[in-house]
PDB file of C-alpha atoms and ligand atoms in Angstrom:
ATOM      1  CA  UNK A  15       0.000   0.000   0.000  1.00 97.00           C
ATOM      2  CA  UNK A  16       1.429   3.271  -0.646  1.00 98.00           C
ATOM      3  CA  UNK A  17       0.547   6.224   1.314  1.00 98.00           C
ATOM      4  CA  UNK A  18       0.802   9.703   0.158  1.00 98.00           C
ATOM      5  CA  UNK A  19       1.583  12.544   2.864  1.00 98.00           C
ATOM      6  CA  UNK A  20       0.138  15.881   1.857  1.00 98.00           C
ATOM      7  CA  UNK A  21       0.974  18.995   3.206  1.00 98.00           C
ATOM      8  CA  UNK A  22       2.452  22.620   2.790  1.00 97.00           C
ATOM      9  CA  UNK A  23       5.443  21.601   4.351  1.00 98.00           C
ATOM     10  CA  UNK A  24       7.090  25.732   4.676  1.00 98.00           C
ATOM     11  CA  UNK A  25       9.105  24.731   6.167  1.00 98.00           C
ATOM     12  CA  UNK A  26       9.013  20.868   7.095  1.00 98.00           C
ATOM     13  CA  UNK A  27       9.554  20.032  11.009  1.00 98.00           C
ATOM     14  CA  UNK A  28      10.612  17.096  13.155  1.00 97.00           C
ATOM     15  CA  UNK A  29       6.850  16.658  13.665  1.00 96.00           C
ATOM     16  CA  UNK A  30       6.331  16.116  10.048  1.00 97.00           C
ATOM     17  CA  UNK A  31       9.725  14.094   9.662  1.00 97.00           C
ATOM     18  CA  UNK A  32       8.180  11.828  12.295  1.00 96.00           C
ATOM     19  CA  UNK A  33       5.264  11.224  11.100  1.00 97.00           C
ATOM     20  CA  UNK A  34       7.248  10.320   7.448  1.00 98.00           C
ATOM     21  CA  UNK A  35       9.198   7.910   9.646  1.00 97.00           C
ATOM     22  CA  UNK A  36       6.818   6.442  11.329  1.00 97.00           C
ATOM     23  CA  UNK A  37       4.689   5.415   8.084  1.00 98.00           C
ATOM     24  CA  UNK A  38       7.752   4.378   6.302  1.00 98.00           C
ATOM     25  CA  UNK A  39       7.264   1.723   8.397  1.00 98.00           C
ATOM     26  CA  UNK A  40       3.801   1.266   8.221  1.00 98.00           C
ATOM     27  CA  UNK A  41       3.396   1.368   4.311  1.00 98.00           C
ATOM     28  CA  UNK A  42       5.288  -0.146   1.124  1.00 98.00           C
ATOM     29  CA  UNK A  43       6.014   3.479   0.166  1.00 98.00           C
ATOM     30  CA  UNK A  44       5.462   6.842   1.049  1.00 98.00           C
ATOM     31  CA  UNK A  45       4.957  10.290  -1.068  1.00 98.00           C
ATOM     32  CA  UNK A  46       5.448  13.259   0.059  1.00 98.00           C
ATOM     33  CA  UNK A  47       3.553  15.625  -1.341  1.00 98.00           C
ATOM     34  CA  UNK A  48       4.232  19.401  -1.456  1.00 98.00           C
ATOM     35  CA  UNK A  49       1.249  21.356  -2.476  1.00 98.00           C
ATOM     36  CA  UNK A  50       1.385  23.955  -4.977  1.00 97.00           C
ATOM     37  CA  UNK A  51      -0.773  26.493  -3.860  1.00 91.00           C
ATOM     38  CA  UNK A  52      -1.473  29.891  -5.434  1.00 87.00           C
ATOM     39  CA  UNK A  53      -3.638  31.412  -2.496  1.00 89.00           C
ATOM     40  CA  UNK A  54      -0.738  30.831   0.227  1.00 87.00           C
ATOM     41  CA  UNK A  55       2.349  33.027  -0.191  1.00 93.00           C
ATOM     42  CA  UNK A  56       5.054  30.356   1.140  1.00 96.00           C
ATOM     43  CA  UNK A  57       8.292  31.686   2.850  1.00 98.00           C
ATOM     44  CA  UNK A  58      10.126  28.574   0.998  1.00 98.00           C
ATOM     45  CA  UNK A  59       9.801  28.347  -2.979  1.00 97.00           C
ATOM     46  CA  UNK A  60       8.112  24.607  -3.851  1.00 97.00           C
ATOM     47  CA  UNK A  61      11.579  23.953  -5.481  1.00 98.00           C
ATOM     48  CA  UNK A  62      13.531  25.018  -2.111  1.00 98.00           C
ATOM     49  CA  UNK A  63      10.664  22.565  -0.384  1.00 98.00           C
ATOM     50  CA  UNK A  64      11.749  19.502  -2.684  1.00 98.00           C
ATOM     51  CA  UNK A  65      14.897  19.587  -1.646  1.00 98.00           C
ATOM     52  CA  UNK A  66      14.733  20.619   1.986  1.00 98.00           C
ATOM     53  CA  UNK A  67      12.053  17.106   1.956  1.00 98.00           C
ATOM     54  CA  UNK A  68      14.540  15.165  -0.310  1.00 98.00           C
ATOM     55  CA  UNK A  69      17.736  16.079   2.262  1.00 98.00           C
ATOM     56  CA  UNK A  70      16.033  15.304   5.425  1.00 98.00           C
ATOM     57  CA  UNK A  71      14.486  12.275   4.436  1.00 98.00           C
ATOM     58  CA  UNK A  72      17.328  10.854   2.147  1.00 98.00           C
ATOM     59  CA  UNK A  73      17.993   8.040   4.574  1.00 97.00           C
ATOM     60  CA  UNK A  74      14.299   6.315   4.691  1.00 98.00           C
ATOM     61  CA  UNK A  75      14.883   4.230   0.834  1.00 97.00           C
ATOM     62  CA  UNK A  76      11.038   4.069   0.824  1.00 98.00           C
ATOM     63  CA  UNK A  77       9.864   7.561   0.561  1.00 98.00           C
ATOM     64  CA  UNK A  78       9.424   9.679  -2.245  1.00 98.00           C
ATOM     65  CA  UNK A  79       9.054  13.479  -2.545  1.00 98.00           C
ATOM     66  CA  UNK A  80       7.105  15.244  -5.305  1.00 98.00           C
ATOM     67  CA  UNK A  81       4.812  18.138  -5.428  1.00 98.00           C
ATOM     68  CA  UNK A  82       1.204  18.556  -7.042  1.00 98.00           C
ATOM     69  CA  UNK A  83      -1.178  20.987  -7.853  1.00 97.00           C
ATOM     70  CA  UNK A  84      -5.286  20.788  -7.705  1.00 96.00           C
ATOM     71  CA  UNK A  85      -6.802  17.990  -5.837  1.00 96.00           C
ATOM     72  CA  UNK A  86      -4.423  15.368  -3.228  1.00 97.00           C
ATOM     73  CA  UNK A  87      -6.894  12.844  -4.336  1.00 97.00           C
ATOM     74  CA  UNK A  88      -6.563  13.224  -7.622  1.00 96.00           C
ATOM     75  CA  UNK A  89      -2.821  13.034  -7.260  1.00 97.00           C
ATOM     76  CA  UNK A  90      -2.786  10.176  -5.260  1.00 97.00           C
ATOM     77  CA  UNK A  91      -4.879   8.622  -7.913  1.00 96.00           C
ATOM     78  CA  UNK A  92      -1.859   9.101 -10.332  1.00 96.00           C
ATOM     79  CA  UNK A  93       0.763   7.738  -7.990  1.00 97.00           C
ATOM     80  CA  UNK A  94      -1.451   4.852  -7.205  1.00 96.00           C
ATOM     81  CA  UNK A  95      -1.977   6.159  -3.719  1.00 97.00           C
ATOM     82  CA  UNK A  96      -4.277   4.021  -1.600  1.00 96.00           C
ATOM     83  CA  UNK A  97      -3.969   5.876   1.837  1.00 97.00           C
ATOM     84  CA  UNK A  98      -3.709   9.678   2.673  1.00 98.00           C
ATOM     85  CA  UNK A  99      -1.443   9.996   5.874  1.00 98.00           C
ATOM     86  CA  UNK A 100      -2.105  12.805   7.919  1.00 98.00           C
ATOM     87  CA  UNK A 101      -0.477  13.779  11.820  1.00 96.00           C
ATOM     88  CA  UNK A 102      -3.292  14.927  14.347  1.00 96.00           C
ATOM     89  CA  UNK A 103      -1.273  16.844  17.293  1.00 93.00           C
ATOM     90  CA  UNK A 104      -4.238  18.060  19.159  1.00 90.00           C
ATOM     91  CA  UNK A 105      -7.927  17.930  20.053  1.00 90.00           C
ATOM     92  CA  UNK A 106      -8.492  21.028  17.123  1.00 89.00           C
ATOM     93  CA  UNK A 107      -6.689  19.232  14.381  1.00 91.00           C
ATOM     94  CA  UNK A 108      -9.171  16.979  14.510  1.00 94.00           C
ATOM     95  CA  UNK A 109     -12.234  19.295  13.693  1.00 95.00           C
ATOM     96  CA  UNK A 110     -10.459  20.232  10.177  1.00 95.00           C
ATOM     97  CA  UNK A 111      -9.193  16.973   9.646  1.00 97.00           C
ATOM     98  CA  UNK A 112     -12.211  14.980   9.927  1.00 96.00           C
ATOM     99  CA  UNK A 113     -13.687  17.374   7.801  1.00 97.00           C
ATOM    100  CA  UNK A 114     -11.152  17.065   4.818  1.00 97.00           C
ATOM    101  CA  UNK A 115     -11.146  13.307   5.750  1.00 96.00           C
ATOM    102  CA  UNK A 116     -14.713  13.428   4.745  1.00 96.00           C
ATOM    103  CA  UNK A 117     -14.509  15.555   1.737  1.00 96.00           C
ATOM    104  CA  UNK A 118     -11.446  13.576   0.071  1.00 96.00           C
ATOM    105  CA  UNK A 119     -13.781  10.436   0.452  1.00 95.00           C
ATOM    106  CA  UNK A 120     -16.605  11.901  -1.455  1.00 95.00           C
ATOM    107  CA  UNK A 121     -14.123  12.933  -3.929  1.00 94.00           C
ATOM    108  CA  UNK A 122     -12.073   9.816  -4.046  1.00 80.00           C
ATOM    109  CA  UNK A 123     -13.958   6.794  -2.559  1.00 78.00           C
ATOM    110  CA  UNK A 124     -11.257   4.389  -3.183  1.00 86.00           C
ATOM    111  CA  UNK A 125      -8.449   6.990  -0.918  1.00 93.00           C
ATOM    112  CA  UNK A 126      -8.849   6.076   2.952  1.00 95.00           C
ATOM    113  CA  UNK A 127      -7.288   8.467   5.119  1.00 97.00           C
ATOM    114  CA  UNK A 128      -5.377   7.065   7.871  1.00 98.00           C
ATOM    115  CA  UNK A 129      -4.570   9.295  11.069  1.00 97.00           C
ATOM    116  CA  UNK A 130      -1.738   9.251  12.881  1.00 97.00           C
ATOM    117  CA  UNK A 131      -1.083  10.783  16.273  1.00 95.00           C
ATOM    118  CA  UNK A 132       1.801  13.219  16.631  1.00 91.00           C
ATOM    119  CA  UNK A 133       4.851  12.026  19.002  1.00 90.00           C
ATOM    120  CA  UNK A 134       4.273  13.744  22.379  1.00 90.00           C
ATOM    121  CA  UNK A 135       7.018  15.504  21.803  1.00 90.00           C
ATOM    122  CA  UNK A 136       6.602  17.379  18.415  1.00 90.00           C
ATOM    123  CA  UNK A 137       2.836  17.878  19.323  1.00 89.00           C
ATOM    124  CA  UNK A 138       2.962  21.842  19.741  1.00 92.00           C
ATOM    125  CA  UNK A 139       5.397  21.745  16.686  1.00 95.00           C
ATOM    126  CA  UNK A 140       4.245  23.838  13.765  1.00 96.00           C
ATOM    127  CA  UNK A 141       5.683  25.569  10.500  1.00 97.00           C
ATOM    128  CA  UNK A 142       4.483  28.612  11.426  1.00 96.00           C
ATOM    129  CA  UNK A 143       5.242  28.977  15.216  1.00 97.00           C
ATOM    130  CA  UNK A 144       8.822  27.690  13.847  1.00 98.00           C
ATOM    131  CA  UNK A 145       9.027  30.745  11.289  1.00 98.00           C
ATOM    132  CA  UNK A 146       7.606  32.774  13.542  1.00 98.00           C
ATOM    133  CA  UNK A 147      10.611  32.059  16.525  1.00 98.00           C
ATOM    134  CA  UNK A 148      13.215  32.256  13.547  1.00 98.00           C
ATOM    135  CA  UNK A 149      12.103  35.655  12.801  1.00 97.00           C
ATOM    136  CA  UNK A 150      12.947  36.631  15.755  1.00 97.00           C
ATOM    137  CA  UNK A 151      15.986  35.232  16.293  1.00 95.00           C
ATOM    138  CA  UNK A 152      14.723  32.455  18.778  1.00 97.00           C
ATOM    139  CA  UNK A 153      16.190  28.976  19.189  1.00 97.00           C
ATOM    140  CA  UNK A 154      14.795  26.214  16.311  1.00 97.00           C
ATOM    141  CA  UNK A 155      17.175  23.493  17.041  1.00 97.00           C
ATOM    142  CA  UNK A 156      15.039  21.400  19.089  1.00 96.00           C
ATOM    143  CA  UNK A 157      11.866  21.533  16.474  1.00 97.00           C
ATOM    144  CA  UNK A 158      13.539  21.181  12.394  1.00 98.00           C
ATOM    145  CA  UNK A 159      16.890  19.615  11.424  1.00 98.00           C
ATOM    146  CA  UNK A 160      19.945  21.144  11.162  1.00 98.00           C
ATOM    147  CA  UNK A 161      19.330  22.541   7.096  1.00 98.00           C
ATOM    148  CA  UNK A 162      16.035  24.216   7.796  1.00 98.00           C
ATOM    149  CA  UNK A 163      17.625  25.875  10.162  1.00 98.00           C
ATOM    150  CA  UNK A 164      20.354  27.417   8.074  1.00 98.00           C
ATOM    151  CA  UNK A 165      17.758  28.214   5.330  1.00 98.00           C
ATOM    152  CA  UNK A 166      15.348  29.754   8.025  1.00 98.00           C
ATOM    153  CA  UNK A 167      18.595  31.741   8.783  1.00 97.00           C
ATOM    154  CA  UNK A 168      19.375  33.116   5.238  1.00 97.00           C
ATOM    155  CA  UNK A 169      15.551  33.730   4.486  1.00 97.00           C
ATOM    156  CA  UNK A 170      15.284  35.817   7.255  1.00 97.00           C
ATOM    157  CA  UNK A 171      18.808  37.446   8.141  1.00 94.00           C
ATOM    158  CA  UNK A 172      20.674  37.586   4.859  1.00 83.00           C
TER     159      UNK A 172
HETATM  160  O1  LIG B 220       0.193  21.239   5.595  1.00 56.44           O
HETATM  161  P1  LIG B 220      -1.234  21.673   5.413  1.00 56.44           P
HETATM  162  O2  LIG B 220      -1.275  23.107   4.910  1.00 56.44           O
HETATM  163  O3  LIG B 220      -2.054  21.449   6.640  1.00 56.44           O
HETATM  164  O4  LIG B 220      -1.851  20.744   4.250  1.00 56.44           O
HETATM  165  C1  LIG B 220      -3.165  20.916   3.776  1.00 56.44           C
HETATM  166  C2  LIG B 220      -3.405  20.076   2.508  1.00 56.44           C
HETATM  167  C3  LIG B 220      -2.349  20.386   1.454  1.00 56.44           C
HETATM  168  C4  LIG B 220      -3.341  18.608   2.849  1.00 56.44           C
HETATM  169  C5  LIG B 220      -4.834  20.410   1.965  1.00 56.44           C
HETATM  170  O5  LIG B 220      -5.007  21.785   1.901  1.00 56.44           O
HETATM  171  C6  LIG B 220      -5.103  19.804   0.599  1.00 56.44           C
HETATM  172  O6  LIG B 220      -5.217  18.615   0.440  1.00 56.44           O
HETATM  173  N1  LIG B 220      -5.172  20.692  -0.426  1.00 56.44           N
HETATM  174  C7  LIG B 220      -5.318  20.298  -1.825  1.00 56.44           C
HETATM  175  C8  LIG B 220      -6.697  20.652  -2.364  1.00 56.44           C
HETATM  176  C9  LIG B 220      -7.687  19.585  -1.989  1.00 56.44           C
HETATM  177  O7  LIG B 220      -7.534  18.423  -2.308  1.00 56.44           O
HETATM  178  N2  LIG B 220      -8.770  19.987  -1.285  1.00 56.44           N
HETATM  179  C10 LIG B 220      -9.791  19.067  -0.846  1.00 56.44           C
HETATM  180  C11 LIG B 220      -9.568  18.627   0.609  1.00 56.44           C
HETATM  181  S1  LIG B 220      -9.944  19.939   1.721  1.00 56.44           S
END
């Protein structure tokens, strides 16, 4: 079964690298999937995304990274995509989640969505809050690898 991971991913966290982890296990193969989306204006370019994904997971052999535009079922339907993995960190993920959970299966009824809960420790972990301490100077260390870190540097200090 191969599960696709959808997301925004600007930039991506050890809460998201966790979650790839974890169902890199669970699943013959996982996709990431960087959405392409004109209504957000992303700090990190799609391209920069790619290969901020592609370095930090370079040592799982079963996960791919590829971005997408329109619909995630729709892509997963073209990468054969059975599952769509998503990370619930608290009680209000869930409200939205369910929700898209819901729609995709209208959309796609063959595309389960399969929930996974956060590590305890990554579970106030965010792209934003991250961006948002960087930008300010704060310490990062603890909550995206080493690389994001020195990009979150240039982006905002250089
Ligand atoms: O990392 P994010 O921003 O929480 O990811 C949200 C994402 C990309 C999974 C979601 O916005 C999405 O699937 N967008 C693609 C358009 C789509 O398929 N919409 C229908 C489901 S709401």
């Amino acid at each position: 079964m191969i599960a696709i991971y959808p997301g925004s991913f600007d930039p991506i966290t050890f809460g998201h690298l966790d979650l790839i982890q974890r169902g890199s296990i669970l699943f013959e193969r996982v996709i990431v999937a960087v959405l392409k989306n004109p209504n957000k204006k992303p700090l990190f370019s799609v391209e920069k995304r790619l290969e901020q994904i592609k370095r930090c997971t370079a040592d799982i052999s079963n996960v791919d990274v590829d971005s997408f535009s329109g619909l995630t079922v729709e892509f997963a339907r073209l990468r054969q995509g059975g599952v769509l993995l998503r990370g619930l960190r608290v009680l209000s993920d869930f409200e939205q989640e369910l929700q898209m959970a819901h729609i995709n299966k209208t959309l796609g009824a063959e595309i389960e969505t399969v929930f996974l809960a956060t590590n305890t420790a990554h579970s106030f972990v965010s792209s934003s809050v991250v961006k948002e301490i960087a930008k300010f100077g704060g310490k990062i260390d603890h909550l995206v690898p080493d690389v994001i870190v020195e990009d979150l540097k240039q982006a905002f200090f250089h």
